[in-house]
Tab-separated table of C-alpha atoms in Angstrom:
chain	number	residue	atom	x	y	z
A	1	MET	CA	-29.371	14.669	-31.008
A	2	THR	CA	-29.866	12.486	-27.926
A	3	ILE	CA	-27.664	13.193	-24.875
A	4	ASN	CA	-29.393	10.581	-22.655
A	5	PHE	CA	-30.929	13.105	-20.244
A	6	ALA	CA	-33.994	14.261	-22.223
A	7	ASP	CA	-34.624	17.848	-21.051
A	8	ILE	CA	-33.909	17.342	-17.366
A	9	PHE	CA	-31.137	19.985	-17.262
A	10	LYS	CA	-32.728	22.329	-19.786
A	11	ASP	CA	-33.084	25.904	-18.465
A	12	ARG	CA	-31.870	24.909	-14.989
A	13	THR	CA	-29.252	27.181	-13.426
A	14	VAL	CA	-26.125	25.112	-12.818
A	15	LEU	CA	-22.981	26.388	-11.111
A	16	VAL	CA	-19.687	24.715	-12.037
A	17	THR	CA	-16.735	25.670	-9.873
A	18	GLY	CA	-13.425	25.083	-11.600
A	19	HIS	CA	-15.005	25.499	-15.037
A	20	THR	CA	-11.731	26.699	-16.555
A	21	GLY	CA	-10.022	23.425	-15.601
A	22	PHE	CA	-9.829	20.256	-17.670
A	23	LYS	CA	-12.808	18.347	-16.236
A	24	GLY	CA	-14.750	21.525	-15.521
A	25	ALA	CA	-14.505	22.689	-19.127
A	26	TRP	CA	-15.677	19.333	-20.520
A	27	LEU	CA	-18.567	19.321	-18.026
A	28	SER	CA	-19.533	22.897	-18.930
A	29	ILE	CA	-19.565	22.013	-22.637
A	30	TRP	CA	-21.824	19.026	-21.941
A	31	LEU	CA	-24.194	21.060	-19.761
A	32	HIS	CA	-24.335	23.751	-22.456
A	33	MET	CA	-25.331	21.060	-24.949
A	34	LEU	CA	-28.061	19.953	-22.536
A	35	GLY	CA	-29.533	23.459	-22.454
A	36	ALA	CA	-28.533	24.347	-18.897
A	37	LYS	CA	-27.842	27.920	-17.817
A	38	VAL	CA	-24.202	27.398	-16.872
A	39	ILE	CA	-22.537	29.680	-14.339
A	40	GLY	CA	-18.783	29.154	-14.076
A	41	TYR	CA	-16.704	30.275	-11.096
A	42	SER	CA	-12.967	29.702	-11.271
A	43	LEU	CA	-9.460	31.101	-11.463
A	44	ASP	CA	-8.076	32.110	-14.847
A	45	PRO	CA	-7.066	29.289	-17.194
A	46	ALA	CA	-3.472	28.194	-16.640
A	47	THR	CA	-2.429	28.503	-20.300
A	48	LYS	CA	-3.707	29.770	-23.649
A	49	LYS	CA	-3.956	26.147	-24.804
A	50	ASP	CA	-6.370	25.121	-22.033
A	51	LEU	CA	-9.592	23.533	-23.245
A	52	PHE	CA	-11.626	26.401	-21.795
A	53	VAL	CA	-9.745	28.889	-23.982
A	54	LEU	CA	-9.565	26.846	-27.186
A	55	SER	CA	-13.266	25.926	-27.062
A	56	GLY	CA	-14.406	29.532	-26.652
A	57	LEU	CA	-16.389	28.631	-23.538
A	58	GLU	CA	-16.286	32.155	-22.141
A	59	ASP	CA	-18.799	33.107	-24.842
A	60	LYS	CA	-21.095	30.146	-24.126
A	61	VAL	CA	-21.396	30.210	-20.323
A	62	ASN	CA	-21.627	32.918	-17.702
A	63	ASP	CA	-17.898	33.117	-17.025
A	64	LEU	CA	-17.007	34.419	-13.556
A	65	ARG	CA	-13.461	34.576	-12.198
A	66	GLY	CA	-12.813	34.111	-8.506
A	67	ASP	CA	-11.048	32.055	-5.871
A	68	ILE	CA	-12.939	29.308	-4.063
A	69	ARG	CA	-11.088	30.422	-0.914
A	70	ASP	CA	-12.825	33.814	-1.114
A	71	ARG	CA	-15.960	33.103	0.902
A	72	HIS	CA	-17.523	36.526	0.434
A	73	GLU	CA	-17.071	36.540	-3.342
A	74	LEU	CA	-18.482	33.023	-3.614
A	75	GLU	CA	-21.529	33.974	-1.550
A	76	LYS	CA	-22.121	36.926	-3.883
A	77	VAL	CA	-22.295	34.492	-6.789
A	78	PHE	CA	-24.875	32.360	-4.980
A	79	LYS	CA	-26.939	35.421	-4.012
A	80	GLN	CA	-26.951	36.776	-7.556
A	81	TYR	CA	-27.528	33.595	-9.566
A	82	ARG	CA	-29.290	31.261	-7.087
A	83	PRO	CA	-28.066	28.025	-8.735
A	84	GLU	CA	-30.301	24.990	-8.372
A	85	ILE	CA	-27.442	22.534	-8.976
A	86	VAL	CA	-23.760	22.862	-8.078
A	87	PHE	CA	-20.892	20.769	-9.419
A	88	HIS	CA	-17.811	21.512	-7.323
A	89	LEU	CA	-14.626	20.801	-9.285
A	90	ALA	CA	-12.439	23.726	-8.179
A	91	ALA	CA	-9.399	22.169	-6.542
A	92	GLN	CA	-5.630	21.856	-6.301
A	93	PRO	CA	-5.521	18.523	-8.165
A	94	LEU	CA	-1.856	17.490	-8.307
A	95	VAL	CA	-0.034	15.089	-5.987
A	96	LYS	CA	3.481	16.350	-6.699
A	97	TYR	CA	2.449	19.999	-6.339
A	98	SER	CA	0.905	19.212	-2.955
A	99	TYR	CA	4.275	18.141	-1.539
A	100	ASN	CA	5.725	21.566	-2.337
A	101	ASN	CA	2.575	23.501	-1.428
A	102	PRO	CA	0.752	21.600	1.356
A	103	LYS	CA	-0.936	24.605	2.976
A	104	GLU	CA	-2.279	25.876	-0.323
A	105	THR	CA	-3.545	22.375	-1.102
A	106	TYR	CA	-5.506	22.150	2.157
A	107	ASP	CA	-6.697	25.755	1.926
A	108	VAL	CA	-8.114	25.202	-1.557
A	109	ASN	CA	-9.410	21.657	-1.222
A	110	VAL	CA	-10.740	21.708	2.329
A	111	MET	CA	-11.568	25.311	3.223
A	112	GLY	CA	-12.680	26.028	-0.341
A	113	THR	CA	-15.142	23.154	-0.038
A	114	MET	CA	-16.246	24.483	3.345
A	115	ASN	CA	-17.027	27.849	1.721
A	116	LEU	CA	-19.056	26.108	-0.958
A	117	LEU	CA	-21.042	24.028	1.536
A	118	GLU	CA	-21.814	27.141	3.562
A	119	ALA	CA	-23.065	28.907	0.434
A	120	ILE	CA	-25.270	25.915	-0.385
A	121	ARG	CA	-26.586	25.858	3.175
A	122	LYS	CA	-27.533	29.540	3.037
A	123	THR	CA	-29.106	29.504	-0.431
A	124	GLU	CA	-32.672	28.237	-0.434
A	125	GLU	CA	-32.800	27.729	-4.192
A	126	THR	CA	-29.762	25.437	-4.232
A	127	LYS	CA	-31.043	21.858	-4.029
A	128	ILE	CA	-28.144	19.681	-5.215
A	129	GLY	CA	-24.417	19.734	-4.521
A	130	ILE	CA	-22.090	17.255	-6.257
A	131	VAL	CA	-18.611	17.556	-4.729
A	132	ILE	CA	-15.882	15.928	-6.822
A	133	THR	CA	-13.039	14.326	-4.881
A	134	THR	CA	-10.827	11.434	-6.062
A	135	ASP	CA	-10.099	7.728	-5.863
A	136	LYS	CA	-7.033	8.698	-3.807
A	137	CYS	CA	-9.198	9.642	-0.807
A	138	TYR	CA	-9.123	6.045	0.451
A	139	GLU	CA	-6.674	4.654	2.995
A	140	ASN	CA	-4.697	2.796	0.368
A	141	LYS	CA	-3.520	-0.617	1.532
A	142	GLU	CA	-2.455	-1.470	-2.041
A	143	TRP	CA	-4.605	-4.571	-2.085
A	144	VAL	CA	-5.766	-6.160	-5.318
A	145	TRP	CA	-9.510	-5.537	-5.027
A	146	GLY	CA	-11.275	-2.231	-5.559
A	147	TYR	CA	-12.205	0.172	-2.777
A	148	ARG	CA	-15.861	0.542	-1.927
A	149	GLU	CA	-17.559	3.756	-0.841
A	150	ASN	CA	-17.735	2.592	2.792
A	151	ASP	CA	-14.032	1.684	3.050
A	152	PRO	CA	-11.850	3.813	5.394
A	153	LEU	CA	-10.631	7.175	4.124
A	154	GLY	CA	-7.003	8.235	4.385
A	155	GLY	CA	-4.358	9.662	2.092
A	156	TYR	CA	-0.569	9.474	2.308
A	157	ASP	CA	0.345	12.695	0.491
A	158	PRO	CA	-1.145	16.158	1.166
A	159	TYR	CA	-3.337	16.061	-1.946
A	160	SER	CA	-4.881	12.667	-1.182
A	161	SER	CA	-5.306	13.541	2.480
A	162	SER	CA	-6.971	16.852	1.617
A	163	LYS	CA	-9.508	15.021	-0.522
A	164	ALA	CA	-10.222	12.564	2.302
A	165	CYS	CA	-10.799	15.620	4.491
A	166	CYS	CA	-13.265	16.897	1.882
A	167	GLU	CA	-15.194	13.648	2.089
A	168	LEU	CA	-15.354	13.868	5.891
A	169	LEU	CA	-16.403	17.507	5.661
A	170	VAL	CA	-19.219	16.736	3.229
A	171	ALA	CA	-20.374	13.826	5.409
A	172	SER	CA	-20.454	16.119	8.444
A	173	TYR	CA	-22.555	18.720	6.602
A	174	ARG	CA	-24.833	16.000	5.309
A	175	ASN	CA	-25.410	14.681	8.810
A	176	SER	CA	-25.635	18.076	10.504
A	177	PHE	CA	-27.591	20.154	7.995
A	178	PHE	CA	-28.804	18.028	5.074
A	179	HIS	CA	-29.781	14.740	6.694
A	180	GLU	CA	-31.965	12.487	4.575
A	181	SER	CA	-34.517	12.118	7.364
A	182	ARG	CA	-35.137	15.886	7.316
A	183	PHE	CA	-35.242	16.261	3.544
A	184	GLN	CA	-38.760	17.724	3.610
A	185	GLU	CA	-37.416	20.581	5.760
A	186	HIS	CA	-34.211	21.536	3.923
A	187	GLY	CA	-34.827	20.055	0.457
A	188	LYS	CA	-31.122	19.562	-0.269
A	189	VAL	CA	-28.988	16.574	-1.311
A	190	ILE	CA	-25.193	16.581	-1.129
A	191	SER	CA	-23.198	13.804	-2.777
A	192	THR	CA	-19.573	13.160	-3.682
A	193	GLY	CA	-18.002	11.647	-6.790
A	194	ARG	CA	-14.771	9.669	-6.639
A	195	ALA	CA	-13.163	9.056	-10.020
A	196	GLY	CA	-9.964	7.433	-11.194
A	197	ASN	CA	-7.179	8.879	-13.374
A	198	VAL	CA	-9.108	10.727	-16.063
A	199	ILE	CA	-7.569	11.424	-19.449
A	200	GLY	CA	-8.798	13.055	-22.627
A	201	GLY	CA	-8.207	15.928	-24.995
A	202	GLY	CA	-7.480	19.388	-23.638
A	203	ASP	CA	-5.520	18.555	-20.498
A	204	TRP	CA	-2.226	20.459	-20.277
A	205	ALA	CA	-1.536	20.234	-16.528
A	206	GLU	CA	2.036	19.789	-15.332
A	207	ASN	CA	3.150	16.461	-13.871
A	208	ARG	CA	0.327	14.453	-15.417
A	209	LEU	CA	1.165	11.487	-17.570
A	210	ILE	CA	-0.905	12.180	-20.688
A	211	PRO	CA	-0.282	15.957	-20.933
A	212	ASP	CA	3.442	15.471	-20.321
A	213	SER	CA	3.507	12.667	-22.893
A	214	VAL	CA	1.657	14.693	-25.524
A	215	LYS	CA	4.003	17.657	-25.016
A	216	ALA	CA	6.950	15.324	-25.580
A	217	LEU	CA	5.382	13.687	-28.634
A	218	GLU	CA	4.532	17.058	-30.216
A	219	THR	CA	8.149	18.208	-29.858
A	220	GLY	CA	9.825	14.932	-30.811
A	221	LYS	CA	11.269	14.325	-27.343
A	222	SER	CA	11.252	11.130	-25.306
A	223	ILE	CA	8.451	10.782	-22.748
A	224	VAL	CA	9.837	10.783	-19.214
A	225	ILE	CA	7.865	8.554	-16.850
A	226	ARG	CA	8.124	7.815	-13.157
A	227	SER	CA	6.812	4.757	-11.324
A	228	PRO	CA	6.403	2.734	-14.550
A	229	GLN	CA	4.904	-0.280	-12.774
A	230	SER	CA	2.338	1.703	-10.769
A	231	ILE	CA	-1.170	0.561	-11.641
A	232	ARG	CA	-3.884	3.185	-12.014
A	233	PRO	CA	-7.614	3.137	-12.871
A	234	TRP	CA	-7.524	4.995	-16.208
A	235	GLN	CA	-10.688	6.315	-17.847
A	236	HIS	CA	-11.777	8.885	-20.392
A	237	VAL	CA	-12.941	12.154	-18.827
A	238	LEU	CA	-16.448	11.642	-20.237
A	239	GLU	CA	-16.949	8.477	-18.160
A	240	PRO	CA	-17.067	10.116	-14.700
A	241	LEU	CA	-18.721	13.252	-16.093
A	242	TYR	CA	-21.568	11.091	-17.331
A	243	GLY	CA	-21.705	9.614	-13.836
A	244	TYR	CA	-21.922	13.065	-12.227
A	245	LEU	CA	-24.687	14.135	-14.594
A	246	LEU	CA	-26.557	10.879	-14.101
A	247	LEU	CA	-26.255	11.243	-10.326
A	248	ALA	CA	-27.630	14.799	-10.434
A	249	SER	CA	-30.488	13.743	-12.696
A	250	GLN	CA	-31.471	10.920	-10.349
A	251	ILE	CA	-31.394	13.285	-7.381
A	252	LEU	CA	-33.687	15.637	-9.284
A	253	LEU	CA	-36.073	12.741	-9.875
A	254	HIS	CA	-35.770	10.824	-6.595
A	255	GLY	CA	-34.261	13.133	-3.988
A	256	PRO	CA	-32.224	11.852	-1.012
A	257	ALA	CA	-32.191	8.224	-2.138
A	258	PHE	CA	-29.047	9.157	-4.087
A	259	SER	CA	-27.286	11.078	-1.347
A	260	GLY	CA	-23.795	9.911	-0.332
A	261	ALA	CA	-20.501	8.913	-1.960
A	262	TRP	CA	-20.179	7.325	-5.398
A	263	ASN	CA	-17.256	5.664	-7.181
A	264	PHE	CA	-16.920	6.211	-10.928
A	265	GLY	CA	-13.959	4.084	-12.000
A	266	PRO	CA	-13.106	2.213	-15.201
A	267	GLY	CA	-13.635	-1.317	-13.960
A	268	GLU	CA	-10.916	-3.966	-13.871
A	269	ASN	CA	-9.979	-3.708	-17.552
A	270	GLY	CA	-8.934	-0.091	-17.067
A	271	ASN	CA	-6.408	-0.881	-14.343
A	272	ILE	CA	-3.079	-0.934	-16.169
A	273	SER	CA	0.441	0.243	-15.383
A	274	VAL	CA	1.919	3.615	-16.258
A	275	GLU	CA	4.324	1.952	-18.684
A	276	GLU	CA	1.508	0.041	-20.408
A	277	MET	CA	-0.432	3.281	-20.794
A	278	VAL	CA	2.538	5.053	-22.380
A	279	LYS	CA	3.100	2.118	-24.732
A	280	LEU	CA	-0.522	2.288	-25.908
A	281	LEU	CA	-0.283	6.053	-26.308
A	282	VAL	CA	2.865	5.842	-28.445
A	283	GLU	CA	1.316	3.112	-30.605
A	284	ALA	CA	-1.801	5.208	-31.181
A	285	TRP	CA	0.286	8.308	-31.907
A	286	GLY	CA	2.301	6.428	-34.481
A	287	GLU	CA	5.754	7.291	-33.161
A	288	GLY	CA	7.634	8.176	-29.979
A	289	SER	CA	9.789	6.762	-27.221
A	290	TRP	CA	10.041	6.898	-23.456
A	291	VAL	CA	12.613	6.814	-20.679
A	292	ILE	CA	12.211	6.118	-16.962
A	293	ASN	CA	13.112	8.775	-14.393
A	294	GLN	CA	15.188	6.845	-11.880
A	295	GLU	CA	15.598	9.865	-9.572
A	296	GLU	CA	11.942	10.397	-8.683
A	297	ASN	CA	11.575	10.124	-4.910
A	298	VAL	CA	8.057	11.434	-4.235
A	299	HIS	CA	5.830	8.760	-2.728
A	300	GLU	CA	2.845	7.666	-4.786
A	301	ALA	CA	0.724	4.545	-4.395
A	302	LYS	CA	1.716	1.646	-6.636
A	303	LEU	CA	-1.711	0.006	-6.837
A	304	LEU	CA	-5.165	1.552	-6.676
A	305	SER	CA	-8.554	0.508	-8.038
A	306	LEU	CA	-12.211	1.276	-7.438
A	307	ASP	CA	-15.232	-0.945	-6.913
A	308	ILE	CA	-18.019	0.547	-9.048
A	309	SER	CA	-20.775	-1.874	-8.036
A	310	LYS	CA	-22.849	0.808	-6.309
A	311	ALA	CA	-23.013	3.102	-9.336
A	312	ASN	CA	-23.588	0.122	-11.604
A	313	HIS	CA	-26.507	-1.293	-9.626
A	314	LEU	CA	-28.203	1.867	-8.351
A	315	LEU	CA	-27.458	4.413	-11.092
A	316	LYS	CA	-27.216	1.880	-13.953
A	317	TRP	CA	-23.889	3.561	-14.783
A	318	THR	CA	-21.144	1.538	-16.383
A	319	PRO	CA	-17.985	2.512	-18.292
A	320	LYS	CA	-18.542	2.609	-22.057
A	321	TRP	CA	-15.070	2.940	-23.574
A	322	SER	CA	-12.252	0.416	-23.263
A	323	VAL	CA	-8.696	1.533	-22.522
A	324	GLN	CA	-7.903	1.310	-26.240
A	325	GLU	CA	-10.937	3.412	-27.180
A	326	THR	CA	-10.016	5.895	-24.453
A	327	ILE	CA	-6.502	6.235	-25.855
A	328	ASP	CA	-7.782	6.487	-29.429
A	329	LYS	CA	-10.258	9.272	-28.553
A	330	THR	CA	-7.589	11.124	-26.606
A	331	VAL	CA	-4.992	10.900	-29.374
A	332	SER	CA	-7.513	11.892	-32.053
A	333	TRP	CA	-8.351	15.039	-30.046
A	334	TYR	CA	-4.703	16.055	-29.666
A	335	LYS	CA	-4.074	15.365	-33.348
A	336	ALA	CA	-7.046	17.519	-34.393
A	337	TYR	CA	-7.103	20.522	-32.037
A	338	HIS	CA	-4.568	22.460	-34.164
A	339	HIS	CA	-6.928	22.771	-37.113
A	340	ASP	CA	-10.468	21.808	-35.999
A	341	ASP	CA	-13.021	23.893	-34.141
A	342	VAL	CA	-12.336	22.707	-30.590
A	343	PHE	CA	-15.863	23.182	-29.271
A	344	ASP	CA	-17.235	21.099	-32.150
A	345	LEU	CA	-14.471	18.548	-31.593
A	346	CYS	CA	-15.564	18.100	-27.973
A	347	LYS	CA	-19.235	18.147	-28.929
A	348	HIS	CA	-18.712	15.352	-31.449
A	349	GLN	CA	-16.856	13.205	-28.911
A	350	ILE	CA	-19.673	13.696	-26.392
A	351	GLU	CA	-22.192	12.684	-29.058
A	352	GLU	CA	-20.077	9.619	-29.897
A	353	TYR	CA	-19.952	8.697	-26.226
A	354	CYS	CA	-23.718	9.005	-25.825
A	355	ARG	CA	-24.343	6.825	-28.866
A	356	GLY	CA	-21.961	4.139	-27.598
């Protein structure tokens, strides 16, 4: 089986924060397939249906439970396991939740990242840190072209703002402690990954379009959507994960040349409205209906897209699956998880992706 990375991750110690979350679980499965020694550090899964639980990941990785805000506990993990590579996905990831819990959002997303960067700084064996933020970290002017990595950061809501703060924090640490010009001294590279709206099997988070839609479809209820005309950069979860892995592999091979921020979006064809996405989902599911929530008053951007030229030209990364393929893979997962082995289900989709 070819996973596109030869043996570059084989037997390397890789820490994944947030490994019990949606993206973190998919990434941990992929790294396990690549032969990495995966250390996971995260809170408990939110539900018994979470991908981490259904895939039996706790038996396949070194599963550690802890809060990214707990600096001392996190440092213990670094001291014990000495990870060479860190993928930081632990976060408060929801816009709506951030309005009701702004302090928690900043504590987790900003100070949690600070704790991680400090642990990386103090651990000699740790050479690579990939901090995952979001496409929402940009100062969104709702223009029609995609944001580039050097465009101004911002964020209207607490979640988006906290992720912009993360980007500024990482840039400060890069300049202060991990500067490219002093790479021979510190030997570390810190980069960030900014992805669009990721979807795929195994996501059950509240107030997310696909999980909420699947819950409605499974129970025969109408899907309730807000902001139907809002345009988002949709992509399958494997698209940015491949980008993160590719970025880490290139850093292993070429060092600080791949330091900095990187966009991993779907390209123009993936930028469709919320209502269009629900329509495609219902068609793929084979039945269902939707209604629009007219009472929603939480601000969210209406238009957002990413320019992926940098990743395309320098990493040779490009999205593989169309919106239709992304929907089809997502629906097939949710149709199959009741009766199939979930780890094998994910493994087969990763293999399909790598062959594509």
